[in-house]
mmCIF file of C-alpha atoms in Angstrom:
data_model
loop_
_atom_site.group_PDB
_atom_site.id
_atom_site.type_symbol
_atom_site.label_atom_id
_atom_site.label_comp_id
_atom_site.label_asym_id
_atom_site.label_seq_id
_atom_site.Cartn_x
_atom_site.Cartn_y
_atom_site.Cartn_z
ATOM 1 C CA MET A 1 42.647 15.717 9.607
ATOM 2 C CA CYS A 2 45.588 14.458 11.651
ATOM 3 C CA GLY A 3 48.392 12.001 10.970
ATOM 4 C CA ILE A 4 49.380 9.035 13.128
ATOM 5 C CA ASN A 5 52.280 6.601 12.957
ATOM 6 C CA GLY A 6 54.003 4.004 15.067
ATOM 7 C CA ILE A 7 56.504 1.172 15.399
ATOM 8 C CA ALA A 8 56.360 -1.990 17.517
ATOM 9 C CA PHE A 9 59.401 -4.277 17.572
ATOM 10 C CA SER A 10 59.046 -7.874 18.721
ATOM 11 C CA ILE A 11 61.339 -9.271 21.401
ATOM 12 C CA ARG A 12 63.028 -11.604 18.923
ATOM 13 C CA SER A 13 63.945 -8.627 16.704
ATOM 14 C CA ARG A 14 66.123 -7.321 19.587
ATOM 15 C CA ARG A 15 65.513 -3.739 18.472
ATOM 16 C CA GLU A 16 64.425 -0.562 20.183
ATOM 17 C CA VAL A 17 62.552 2.284 18.534
ATOM 18 C CA SER A 18 64.675 5.204 17.384
ATOM 19 C CA SER A 19 63.080 8.545 18.206
ATOM 20 C CA ASP A 20 64.759 9.988 15.101
ATOM 21 C CA VAL A 21 63.120 7.438 12.778
ATOM 22 C CA LEU A 22 59.765 7.874 14.519
ATOM 23 C CA THR A 23 60.018 11.640 14.146
ATOM 24 C CA ARG A 24 60.866 11.375 10.446
ATOM 25 C CA MET A 25 57.809 9.178 9.952
ATOM 26 C CA ARG A 26 55.696 11.701 11.799
ATOM 27 C CA ASP A 27 56.989 14.808 10.068
ATOM 28 C CA ILE A 28 56.536 13.538 6.531
ATOM 29 C CA LEU A 29 52.843 13.706 7.502
ATOM 30 C CA ASP A 30 53.150 17.374 8.451
ATOM 31 C CA HIS A 31 50.554 18.376 5.839
ATOM 32 C CA ARG A 32 47.961 16.330 7.733
ATOM 33 C CA GLY A 33 48.590 18.168 10.999
ATOM 34 C CA PRO A 34 50.555 21.416 10.865
ATOM 35 C CA ASP A 35 49.418 22.686 14.280
ATOM 36 C CA ASP A 36 51.286 20.372 16.627
ATOM 37 C CA GLY A 37 53.302 17.170 16.836
ATOM 38 C CA GLY A 38 54.527 14.721 19.437
ATOM 39 C CA ILE A 39 56.085 11.309 19.949
ATOM 40 C CA PHE A 40 56.074 8.623 22.619
ATOM 41 C CA VAL A 41 58.834 5.994 22.917
ATOM 42 C CA ALA A 42 58.949 3.078 25.355
ATOM 43 C CA LYS A 43 61.911 0.954 24.286
ATOM 44 C CA ASN A 44 60.470 -1.363 21.588
ATOM 45 C CA VAL A 45 57.265 0.649 20.982
ATOM 46 C CA GLY A 46 56.824 4.165 19.656
ATOM 47 C CA LEU A 47 53.896 6.365 18.619
ATOM 48 C CA GLY A 48 53.859 9.606 16.643
ATOM 49 C CA HIS A 49 51.220 12.233 15.928
ATOM 50 C CA ARG A 50 50.698 15.315 13.756
ATOM 51 C CA ARG A 51 47.741 17.434 14.844
ATOM 52 C CA LEU A 52 45.175 19.582 13.096
ATOM 53 C CA SER A 53 43.491 21.224 16.091
ATOM 54 C CA ILE A 54 39.679 21.059 15.871
ATOM 55 C CA VAL A 55 38.250 20.104 19.282
ATOM 56 C CA ASP A 56 39.712 21.556 22.508
ATOM 57 C CA VAL A 57 42.409 23.366 20.581
ATOM 58 C CA ALA A 58 44.429 24.332 23.666
ATOM 59 C CA HIS A 59 44.507 20.980 25.488
ATOM 60 C CA GLY A 60 44.200 18.162 22.954
ATOM 61 C CA SER A 61 47.867 17.490 22.194
ATOM 62 C CA GLN A 62 48.920 13.925 21.424
ATOM 63 C CA PRO A 63 50.182 11.367 22.210
ATOM 64 C CA MET A 64 47.717 11.493 25.105
ATOM 65 C CA PHE A 65 47.795 9.435 28.294
ATOM 66 C CA ASN A 66 45.294 8.103 30.800
ATOM 67 C CA GLU A 67 45.565 8.967 34.512
ATOM 68 C CA ASP A 68 48.328 6.503 35.425
ATOM 69 C CA ARG A 69 49.979 6.786 31.996
ATOM 70 C CA SER A 70 49.554 3.060 31.386
ATOM 71 C CA CYS A 71 47.696 3.726 28.125
ATOM 72 C CA THR A 72 48.862 6.024 25.339
ATOM 73 C CA ILE A 73 46.833 7.027 22.287
ATOM 74 C CA VAL A 74 47.404 8.642 18.895
ATOM 75 C CA TYR A 75 44.225 9.357 16.975
ATOM 76 C CA ASN A 76 42.944 10.783 13.699
ATOM 77 C CA GLY A 77 39.260 11.624 13.338
ATOM 78 C CA GLU A 78 36.180 12.909 15.107
ATOM 79 C CA ILE A 79 33.879 11.150 17.577
ATOM 80 C CA TYR A 80 30.437 12.699 17.250
ATOM 81 C CA ASN A 81 28.933 11.155 20.384
ATOM 82 C CA HIS A 82 31.847 11.876 22.696
ATOM 83 C CA PHE A 83 29.920 14.325 24.905
ATOM 84 C CA GLU A 84 27.304 11.687 25.714
ATOM 85 C CA LYS A 85 30.005 9.102 26.364
ATOM 86 C CA ARG A 86 31.909 11.485 28.642
ATOM 87 C CA LYS A 87 28.831 11.741 30.845
ATOM 88 C CA GLU A 88 28.447 7.962 31.020
ATOM 89 C CA LEU A 89 32.139 7.465 31.755
ATOM 90 C CA GLY A 90 32.111 10.179 34.399
ATOM 91 C CA GLU A 91 29.256 8.419 36.185
ATOM 92 C CA ALA A 92 31.340 5.227 36.033
ATOM 93 C CA GLY A 93 34.207 6.977 37.862
ATOM 94 C CA HIS A 94 36.503 8.071 35.054
ATOM 95 C CA LYS A 95 38.228 11.444 35.475
ATOM 96 C CA PHE A 96 38.642 13.859 32.551
ATOM 97 C CA ILE A 97 41.275 16.594 32.363
ATOM 98 C CA ASN A 98 40.315 18.132 28.978
ATOM 99 C CA ARG A 99 37.378 18.412 26.543
ATOM 100 C CA SER A 100 38.855 16.465 23.635
ATOM 101 C CA ASP A 101 37.232 13.444 22.023
ATOM 102 C CA THR A 102 40.671 11.801 22.159
ATOM 103 C CA GLU A 103 40.451 11.421 25.924
ATOM 104 C CA THR A 104 36.968 9.926 25.579
ATOM 105 C CA ILE A 105 38.371 7.113 23.412
ATOM 106 C CA LEU A 106 41.056 6.401 26.004
ATOM 107 C CA HIS A 107 38.525 6.008 28.820
ATOM 108 C CA LEU A 108 36.237 3.908 26.653
ATOM 109 C CA TYR A 109 39.193 1.604 26.012
ATOM 110 C CA GLU A 110 39.860 1.398 29.746
ATOM 111 C CA GLU A 111 36.204 0.535 30.336
ATOM 112 C CA TYR A 112 35.519 -1.858 27.450
ATOM 113 C CA GLY A 113 38.874 -2.895 25.996
ATOM 114 C CA ARG A 114 38.672 -4.023 22.376
ATOM 115 C CA ASP A 115 34.888 -3.575 22.420
ATOM 116 C CA CYS A 116 35.276 0.202 22.801
ATOM 117 C CA VAL A 117 34.712 0.529 19.035
ATOM 118 C CA TYR A 118 31.055 -0.456 19.484
ATOM 119 C CA HIS A 119 30.543 2.693 21.555
ATOM 120 C CA LEU A 120 32.054 5.105 19.037
ATOM 121 C CA ARG A 121 30.061 7.037 16.474
ATOM 122 C CA GLY A 122 32.299 8.891 14.090
ATOM 123 C CA MET A 123 35.233 8.610 11.714
ATOM 124 C CA PHE A 124 38.484 7.433 13.209
ATOM 125 C CA ALA A 125 41.754 5.590 13.003
ATOM 126 C CA PHE A 126 43.633 5.291 16.291
ATOM 127 C CA ALA A 127 46.295 3.288 18.077
ATOM 128 C CA ILE A 128 46.556 2.658 21.832
ATOM 129 C CA TRP A 129 49.630 1.219 23.533
ATOM 130 C CA ASP A 130 48.543 -0.653 26.665
ATOM 131 C CA ALA A 131 51.665 -0.927 28.838
ATOM 132 C CA LYS A 132 50.015 -3.279 31.350
ATOM 133 C CA LYS A 133 48.971 -5.788 28.705
ATOM 134 C CA ARG A 134 52.064 -5.054 26.602
ATOM 135 C CA GLU A 135 49.903 -4.880 23.484
ATOM 136 C CA LEU A 136 49.097 -2.397 20.762
ATOM 137 C CA PHE A 137 45.444 -1.917 19.836
ATOM 138 C CA ILE A 138 44.588 -0.300 16.478
ATOM 139 C CA ALA A 139 41.096 0.410 15.145
ATOM 140 C CA ARG A 140 39.540 1.869 12.022
ATOM 141 C CA ALA A 141 35.979 3.187 11.770
ATOM 142 C CA ARG A 142 33.113 1.454 10.030
ATOM 143 C CA LEU A 143 33.306 3.183 6.642
ATOM 144 C CA GLY A 144 37.066 3.776 6.561
ATOM 145 C CA VAL A 145 37.047 7.550 6.059
ATOM 146 C CA LYS A 146 40.380 7.798 7.890
ATOM 147 C CA PRO A 147 43.214 5.722 6.375
ATOM 148 C CA LEU A 148 45.547 3.298 8.142
ATOM 149 C CA TYR A 149 48.381 1.350 6.465
ATOM 150 C CA TYR A 150 50.817 -1.119 7.984
ATOM 151 C CA VAL A 151 53.815 -3.352 7.309
ATOM 152 C CA TYR A 152 54.201 -6.590 9.257
ATOM 153 C CA SER A 153 57.739 -7.960 9.103
ATOM 154 C CA ASP A 154 58.938 -11.548 9.181
ATOM 155 C CA ASP A 155 60.410 -11.019 12.645
ATOM 156 C CA GLY A 156 57.015 -9.930 14.011
ATOM 157 C CA SER A 157 57.666 -6.198 13.951
ATOM 158 C CA LEU A 158 54.887 -3.789 12.983
ATOM 159 C CA TYR A 159 54.995 -0.365 11.356
ATOM 160 C CA PHE A 160 51.802 1.667 10.803
ATOM 161 C CA ALA A 161 50.868 5.122 9.540
ATOM 162 C CA SER A 162 48.116 7.250 8.037
ATOM 163 C CA GLU A 163 49.977 7.323 4.704
ATOM 164 C CA ILE A 164 52.256 4.881 2.910
ATOM 165 C CA LYS A 165 55.029 7.454 2.495
ATOM 166 C CA ALA A 166 55.648 7.371 6.256
ATOM 167 C CA LEU A 167 56.286 3.607 6.089
ATOM 168 C CA LEU A 168 58.786 4.133 3.281
ATOM 169 C CA GLU A 169 60.450 6.932 5.261
ATOM 170 C CA ALA A 170 61.015 4.519 8.149
ATOM 171 C CA GLY A 171 62.509 1.869 5.882
ATOM 172 C CA ALA A 172 59.730 -0.552 6.800
ATOM 173 C CA THR A 173 59.629 -1.694 3.166
ATOM 174 C CA LYS A 174 60.898 -0.724 -0.259
ATOM 175 C CA ALA A 175 58.842 0.984 -2.957
ATOM 176 C CA GLU A 176 58.269 -2.161 -5.001
ATOM 177 C CA VAL A 177 55.205 -2.939 -7.115
ATOM 178 C CA ASN A 178 52.746 -5.507 -5.797
ATOM 179 C CA PHE A 179 51.930 -7.145 -9.126
ATOM 180 C CA ASP A 180 49.153 -9.260 -7.589
ATOM 181 C CA ALA A 181 47.203 -6.044 -6.945
ATOM 182 C CA LEU A 182 47.451 -4.701 -10.509
ATOM 183 C CA PRO A 183 44.272 -6.391 -11.855
ATOM 184 C CA ASP A 184 42.258 -4.838 -9.029
ATOM 185 C CA GLN A 185 43.867 -1.461 -9.696
ATOM 186 C CA PHE A 186 43.088 -1.533 -13.420
ATOM 187 C CA ALA A 187 39.541 -2.813 -12.957
ATOM 188 C CA ASN A 188 38.469 -0.553 -10.084
ATOM 189 C CA HIS A 189 40.800 2.470 -10.287
ATOM 190 C CA GLY A 190 42.277 1.402 -6.952
ATOM 191 C CA THR A 191 42.840 -1.617 -4.757
ATOM 192 C CA SER A 192 39.697 -2.639 -2.911
ATOM 193 C CA GLY A 193 40.900 -5.191 -0.364
ATOM 194 C CA ASP A 194 43.678 -5.031 2.216
ATOM 195 C CA GLU A 195 46.357 -5.179 -0.503
ATOM 196 C CA THR A 196 47.981 -2.004 -1.891
ATOM 197 C CA LEU A 197 50.160 -1.404 -4.939
ATOM 198 C CA TYR A 198 53.211 -1.548 -2.652
ATOM 199 C CA LEU A 199 54.638 -4.988 -1.961
ATOM 200 C CA GLY A 200 54.348 -5.704 1.753
ATOM 201 C CA VAL A 201 52.111 -2.721 2.557
ATOM 202 C CA LYS A 202 48.555 -3.496 3.651
ATOM 203 C CA ARG A 203 45.642 -1.388 4.795
ATOM 204 C CA LEU A 204 43.596 -2.133 7.868
ATOM 205 C CA LEU A 205 40.152 -2.597 6.386
ATOM 206 C CA PRO A 206 37.184 -0.466 7.493
ATOM 207 C CA GLY A 207 35.296 -1.927 10.432
ATOM 208 C CA HIS A 208 38.340 -3.873 11.649
ATOM 209 C CA THR A 209 40.581 -3.869 14.691
ATOM 210 C CA LEU A 210 44.173 -5.070 14.989
ATOM 211 C CA VAL A 211 45.978 -6.211 18.125
ATOM 212 C CA TRP A 212 49.766 -6.653 18.109
ATOM 213 C CA LYS A 213 51.354 -8.469 21.038
ATOM 214 C CA ASP A 214 55.028 -9.468 20.959
ATOM 215 C CA GLY A 215 55.121 -10.098 17.253
ATOM 216 C CA LYS A 216 51.716 -11.697 16.793
ATOM 217 C CA LEU A 217 48.799 -10.073 14.958
ATOM 218 C CA ASP A 218 45.111 -10.594 15.665
ATOM 219 C CA ILE A 219 42.887 -8.825 13.117
ATOM 220 C CA ARG A 220 39.102 -8.973 13.532
ATOM 221 C CA GLU A 221 36.093 -7.524 11.765
ATOM 222 C CA TYR A 222 33.679 -5.798 14.151
ATOM 223 C CA TRP A 223 31.212 -4.334 11.630
ATOM 224 C CA ASP A 224 29.936 -4.781 8.094
ATOM 225 C CA VAL A 225 27.059 -3.385 6.064
ATOM 226 C CA ASN A 226 23.785 -5.158 6.786
ATOM 227 C CA PHE A 227 21.167 -5.187 4.038
ATOM 228 C CA GLU A 228 18.538 -7.126 5.976
ATOM 229 C CA PRO A 229 15.116 -5.419 5.697
ATOM 230 C CA LYS A 230 13.562 -3.801 8.741
ATOM 231 C CA ASP A 231 10.964 -5.759 10.694
ATOM 232 C CA LYS A 232 8.391 -2.969 10.431
ATOM 233 C CA CYS A 233 6.673 -1.947 7.204
ATOM 234 C CA CYS A 234 6.330 1.748 6.472
ATOM 235 C CA THR A 235 4.649 3.839 3.848
ATOM 236 C CA GLU A 236 6.766 5.686 1.317
ATOM 237 C CA ARG A 237 6.055 8.948 3.149
ATOM 238 C CA GLU A 238 7.221 7.467 6.444
ATOM 239 C CA TYR A 239 10.454 6.244 4.888
ATOM 240 C CA ILE A 240 11.100 9.699 3.413
ATOM 241 C CA ASP A 241 10.431 11.405 6.753
ATOM 242 C CA GLU A 242 12.717 8.960 8.553
ATOM 243 C CA TRP A 243 15.506 9.534 6.028
ATOM 244 C CA LEU A 244 15.127 13.315 6.287
ATOM 245 C CA GLU A 245 15.421 13.187 10.066
ATOM 246 C CA LEU A 246 18.548 11.030 9.827
ATOM 247 C CA PHE A 247 19.963 13.454 7.256
ATOM 248 C CA ARG A 248 19.376 16.451 9.552
ATOM 249 C CA GLU A 249 20.992 14.616 12.454
ATOM 250 C CA SER A 250 23.983 13.627 10.304
ATOM 251 C CA VAL A 251 24.634 17.237 9.333
ATOM 252 C CA LYS A 252 24.140 18.493 12.887
ATOM 253 C CA ILE A 253 26.612 16.147 14.553
ATOM 254 C CA ARG A 254 29.278 17.036 12.003
ATOM 255 C CA LEU A 255 29.182 20.682 13.057
ATOM 256 C CA MET A 256 31.089 19.735 16.224
ATOM 257 C CA ALA A 257 34.222 21.903 16.147
ATOM 258 C CA ASP A 258 35.946 24.713 18.018
ATOM 259 C CA VAL A 259 37.223 26.211 14.731
ATOM 260 C CA PRO A 260 35.582 27.803 11.645
ATOM 261 C CA LEU A 261 33.477 25.509 9.444
ATOM 262 C CA GLY A 262 32.676 25.595 5.747
ATOM 263 C CA MET A 263 31.525 23.353 2.933
ATOM 264 C CA PHE A 264 32.234 22.431 -0.671
ATOM 265 C CA LEU A 265 29.334 23.575 -2.860
ATOM 266 C CA SER A 266 28.997 22.314 -6.426
ATOM 267 C CA GLY A 267 25.379 23.321 -6.859
ATOM 268 C CA GLY A 268 24.331 19.692 -7.268
ATOM 269 C CA ILE A 269 21.629 17.960 -5.247
ATOM 270 C CA ASP A 270 23.990 16.535 -2.616
ATOM 271 C CA SER A 271 25.973 19.612 -1.605
ATOM 272 C CA SER A 272 22.999 21.972 -2.021
ATOM 273 C CA ALA A 273 20.907 19.831 0.317
ATOM 274 C CA ILE A 274 23.652 19.929 2.945
ATOM 275 C CA ALA A 275 24.026 23.685 2.530
ATOM 276 C CA GLY A 276 20.286 24.109 3.005
ATOM 277 C CA ILE A 277 20.203 22.083 6.216
ATOM 278 C CA MET A 278 23.445 23.565 7.519
ATOM 279 C CA SER A 279 22.215 27.130 7.010
ATOM 280 C CA THR A 280 19.400 26.511 9.492
ATOM 281 C CA MET A 281 21.822 25.287 12.179
ATOM 282 C CA VAL A 282 24.491 28.011 12.298
ATOM 283 C CA GLU A 283 24.212 31.712 13.084
ATOM 284 C CA ASP A 284 26.757 33.221 10.696
ATOM 285 C CA PRO A 285 26.653 32.757 6.911
ATOM 286 C CA ILE A 286 28.231 29.472 5.816
ATOM 287 C CA LYS A 287 31.521 29.792 3.996
ATOM 288 C CA THR A 288 31.116 27.828 0.767
ATOM 289 C CA PHE A 289 33.742 26.932 -1.827
ATOM 290 C CA SER A 290 33.424 25.955 -5.478
ATOM 291 C CA VAL A 291 35.879 24.917 -8.166
ATOM 292 C CA GLY A 292 35.537 25.083 -11.931
ATOM 293 C CA PHE A 293 37.366 25.155 -15.239
ATOM 294 C CA ARG A 294 37.430 27.782 -17.969
ATOM 295 C CA GLU A 295 35.696 25.360 -20.321
ATOM 296 C CA LEU A 296 31.930 25.865 -19.947
ATOM 297 C CA GLU A 297 31.132 22.148 -20.192
ATOM 298 C CA ALA A 298 33.257 21.549 -17.066
ATOM 299 C CA ASN A 299 32.042 24.565 -15.109
ATOM 300 C CA GLU A 300 29.309 24.326 -12.458
ATOM 301 C CA PHE A 301 29.683 27.830 -11.036
ATOM 302 C CA GLU A 302 26.220 28.880 -12.229
ATOM 303 C CA TYR A 303 24.496 26.198 -10.154
ATOM 304 C CA ALA A 304 26.697 26.795 -7.125
ATOM 305 C CA ARG A 305 25.933 30.517 -7.240
ATOM 306 C CA ILE A 306 22.196 29.828 -7.305
ATOM 307 C CA ALA A 307 22.492 27.672 -4.165
ATOM 308 C CA ALA A 308 24.841 30.175 -2.475
ATOM 309 C CA LYS A 309 22.392 33.018 -3.103
ATOM 310 C CA ARG A 310 19.423 30.954 -1.924
ATOM 311 C CA PHE A 311 21.044 30.070 1.392
ATOM 312 C CA GLY A 312 22.934 33.341 1.893
ATOM 313 C CA THR A 313 26.414 31.827 2.060
ATOM 314 C CA ASP A 314 29.786 33.575 2.052
ATOM 315 C CA HIS A 315 30.787 32.124 -1.297
ATOM 316 C CA HIS A 316 34.315 31.645 -2.725
ATOM 317 C CA GLU A 317 35.420 30.272 -6.100
ATOM 318 C CA ILE A 318 38.563 29.117 -7.853
ATOM 319 C CA THR A 319 39.023 28.535 -11.593
ATOM 320 C CA ILE A 320 41.639 26.009 -12.727
ATOM 321 C CA THR A 321 43.585 26.454 -15.959
ATOM 322 C CA PRO A 322 44.866 23.465 -17.969
ATOM 323 C CA GLY A 323 48.404 24.473 -17.009
ATOM 324 C CA GLN A 324 47.598 24.434 -13.302
ATOM 325 C CA PHE A 325 45.826 21.090 -13.671
ATOM 326 C CA PHE A 326 48.828 19.280 -15.148
ATOM 327 C CA ALA A 327 51.403 21.139 -13.041
ATOM 328 C CA GLU A 328 49.880 19.803 -9.820
ATOM 329 C CA LEU A 329 49.644 16.148 -10.885
ATOM 330 C CA PRO A 330 53.078 15.155 -9.473
ATOM 331 C CA ASN A 331 52.189 16.805 -6.178
ATOM 332 C CA LEU A 332 48.876 14.986 -6.094
ATOM 333 C CA VAL A 333 50.498 11.609 -6.766
ATOM 334 C CA TRP A 334 52.869 12.309 -3.856
ATOM 335 C CA HIS A 335 49.936 13.073 -1.572
ATOM 336 C CA GLU A 336 47.891 10.048 -2.596
ATOM 337 C CA ASP A 337 50.880 7.635 -2.674
ATOM 338 C CA GLU A 338 49.199 5.637 -5.432
ATOM 339 C CA PRO A 339 48.090 6.442 -9.018
ATOM 340 C CA ILE A 340 45.202 8.901 -9.253
ATOM 341 C CA GLY A 341 42.187 6.703 -9.881
ATOM 342 C CA PHE A 342 39.590 9.444 -10.126
ATOM 343 C CA ILE A 343 40.294 12.646 -11.995
ATOM 344 C CA ALA A 344 37.974 14.538 -9.616
ATOM 345 C CA SER A 345 40.865 14.405 -7.137
ATOM 346 C CA VAL A 346 42.501 17.266 -9.036
ATOM 347 C CA PRO A 347 39.745 19.899 -8.673
ATOM 348 C CA LEU A 348 39.138 18.640 -5.129
ATOM 349 C CA TYR A 349 42.765 19.429 -4.325
ATOM 350 C CA PHE A 350 42.427 22.993 -5.600
ATOM 351 C CA VAL A 351 39.177 23.729 -3.794
ATOM 352 C CA SER A 352 40.689 22.287 -0.605
ATOM 353 C CA LYS A 353 43.619 24.698 -0.889
ATOM 354 C CA LEU A 354 41.145 27.560 -1.311
ATOM 355 C CA ALA A 355 39.096 26.453 1.699
ATOM 356 C CA SER A 356 42.208 26.142 3.893
ATOM 357 C CA GLU A 357 42.706 29.886 3.590
ATOM 358 C CA HIS A 358 39.391 30.490 5.358
ATOM 359 C CA VAL A 359 38.367 27.457 7.468
ATOM 360 C CA LYS A 360 39.768 24.294 9.061
ATOM 361 C CA VAL A 361 36.779 21.973 8.637
ATOM 362 C CA VAL A 362 34.495 21.430 5.653
ATOM 363 C CA LEU A 363 31.428 19.331 4.978
ATOM 364 C CA THR A 364 31.021 17.788 1.526
ATOM 365 C CA GLY A 365 28.476 15.814 -0.443
ATOM 366 C CA GLU A 366 30.895 12.891 -0.863
ATOM 367 C CA GLY A 367 29.266 9.493 -0.370
ATOM 368 C CA ALA A 368 25.728 10.491 -1.358
ATOM 369 C CA ASP A 369 25.916 8.684 -4.698
ATOM 370 C CA GLU A 370 26.939 5.481 -2.917
ATOM 371 C CA THR A 371 24.157 5.645 -0.310
ATOM 372 C CA LEU A 372 21.398 6.875 -2.654
ATOM 373 C CA ALA A 373 22.300 4.853 -5.774
ATOM 374 C CA GLY A 374 23.286 7.930 -7.735
ATOM 375 C CA TYR A 375 25.732 6.296 -10.136
ATOM 376 C CA GLY A 376 24.578 4.912 -13.482
ATOM 377 C CA ARG A 377 26.253 1.586 -12.748
ATOM 378 C CA TYR A 378 23.684 0.880 -10.028
ATOM 379 C CA ALA A 379 20.778 1.068 -12.499
ATOM 380 C CA LYS A 380 22.715 -1.108 -14.942
ATOM 381 C CA THR A 381 23.366 -3.657 -12.198
ATOM 382 C CA LEU A 382 19.648 -3.888 -11.421
ATOM 383 C CA GLN A 383 18.913 -4.343 -15.129
ATOM 384 C CA LEU A 384 21.493 -7.104 -15.421
ATOM 385 C CA LEU A 385 20.082 -8.875 -12.363
ATOM 386 C CA GLU A 386 16.625 -8.754 -13.934
ATOM 387 C CA PHE A 387 17.995 -10.082 -17.230
ATOM 388 C CA GLY A 388 19.696 -12.841 -15.263
ATOM 389 C CA LYS A 389 16.389 -13.936 -13.715
ATOM 390 C CA ARG A 390 14.722 -14.069 -17.124
ATOM 391 C CA TYR A 391 17.657 -16.026 -18.519
ATOM 392 C CA GLU A 392 17.390 -18.568 -15.681
ATOM 393 C CA ASN A 393 13.642 -18.956 -16.267
ATOM 394 C CA VAL A 394 13.666 -19.493 -20.035
ATOM 395 C CA THR A 395 16.975 -21.287 -20.641
ATOM 396 C CA PRO A 396 17.269 -25.072 -20.028
ATOM 397 C CA GLY A 397 19.831 -26.180 -17.465
ATOM 398 C CA PHE A 398 21.995 -28.110 -19.937
ATOM 399 C CA LEU A 399 22.254 -25.012 -22.140
ATOM 400 C CA ARG A 400 23.201 -22.800 -19.187
ATOM 401 C CA ASP A 401 25.897 -25.306 -18.230
ATOM 402 C CA ALA A 402 27.261 -25.254 -21.757
ATOM 403 C CA VAL A 403 27.369 -21.460 -21.814
ATOM 404 C CA ARG A 404 28.991 -21.375 -18.382
ATOM 405 C CA GLY A 405 31.651 -23.849 -19.518
ATOM 406 C CA GLY A 406 32.366 -21.829 -22.624
ATOM 407 C CA VAL A 407 32.773 -18.610 -20.670
ATOM 408 C CA SER A 408 35.019 -20.115 -18.013
#
């Protein structure tokens, strides 16, 4: 995890970026990247970066420049296919001076411009200042694992950062409630669109790019989930085999790191499956981490220990007391910038602190419920859709119209 931030002042604002303000923005994100930090300032544009060193630890400092220093990048994430892309770019004449995936993004931008995102496989949020075009290019990966927030002022100026607190630190906006976003917050435990709970603060949506040029914004979607069925028909066994191969590949590519790796192990299906696959791909025992409470009904240690023993992991545990739970809530709200929508954030915070004492990178089972329909609400949705079809078939149109009018 790294932290990025930046400022771009329009010509009509008649302002230049203060290195002090840019540095304050950057350093309030110190927890995202305690290993290194840097800034770049070119009159009305500035970029900042806090680094957690994972790939090419010795030579991956940011901001990073291309050969003629006409392009400057700050980046948060991991590009899993960057070795393959380095080979392609090298054959096209690009020169590399380090092994970082950051430099790969820079050369892809030089080669493809805004379309560079189509060549990236990974999780990312990055910003590139192109001095020749005098424009700032910002991109966020397809599923939005890495955050990116921004404030766009009336005079055309742009502030952006990995966390909202950095925007407040720069004075880009005040900490005022965005009342239009409250219904979304209450209904979904968080805001789901580009709006946040802070008035004037927006998030760049997943699968989108943003170009800023002298005060004008151009935001485009480059990817969205596609639910169209495949052309070919497969047996159930073939679908299972295909999924298993994709699962193995997904775990393998996420082991790309020059630092120690570990994983969060709850003992559930998701994390245990990852631990099982991961144990076949690394030489040393996996370092696994579990969190639990003293109350037995909220303690999954037994299941985690079974999985740890089965796969021969180097297992670590932490037990949270009620006092610790409530004592850390203010700290957690500060980290998340918005109200805690999911109480699982609290134990996740504690197990992350435990893991940080041993490793820099962890794999988790997060996202499996979304991709494999693991939540109860998915089954209920399917039931409701089926009930809806029956309702449409047996209820006359005039009666449906009357019901619809009464509901609305």
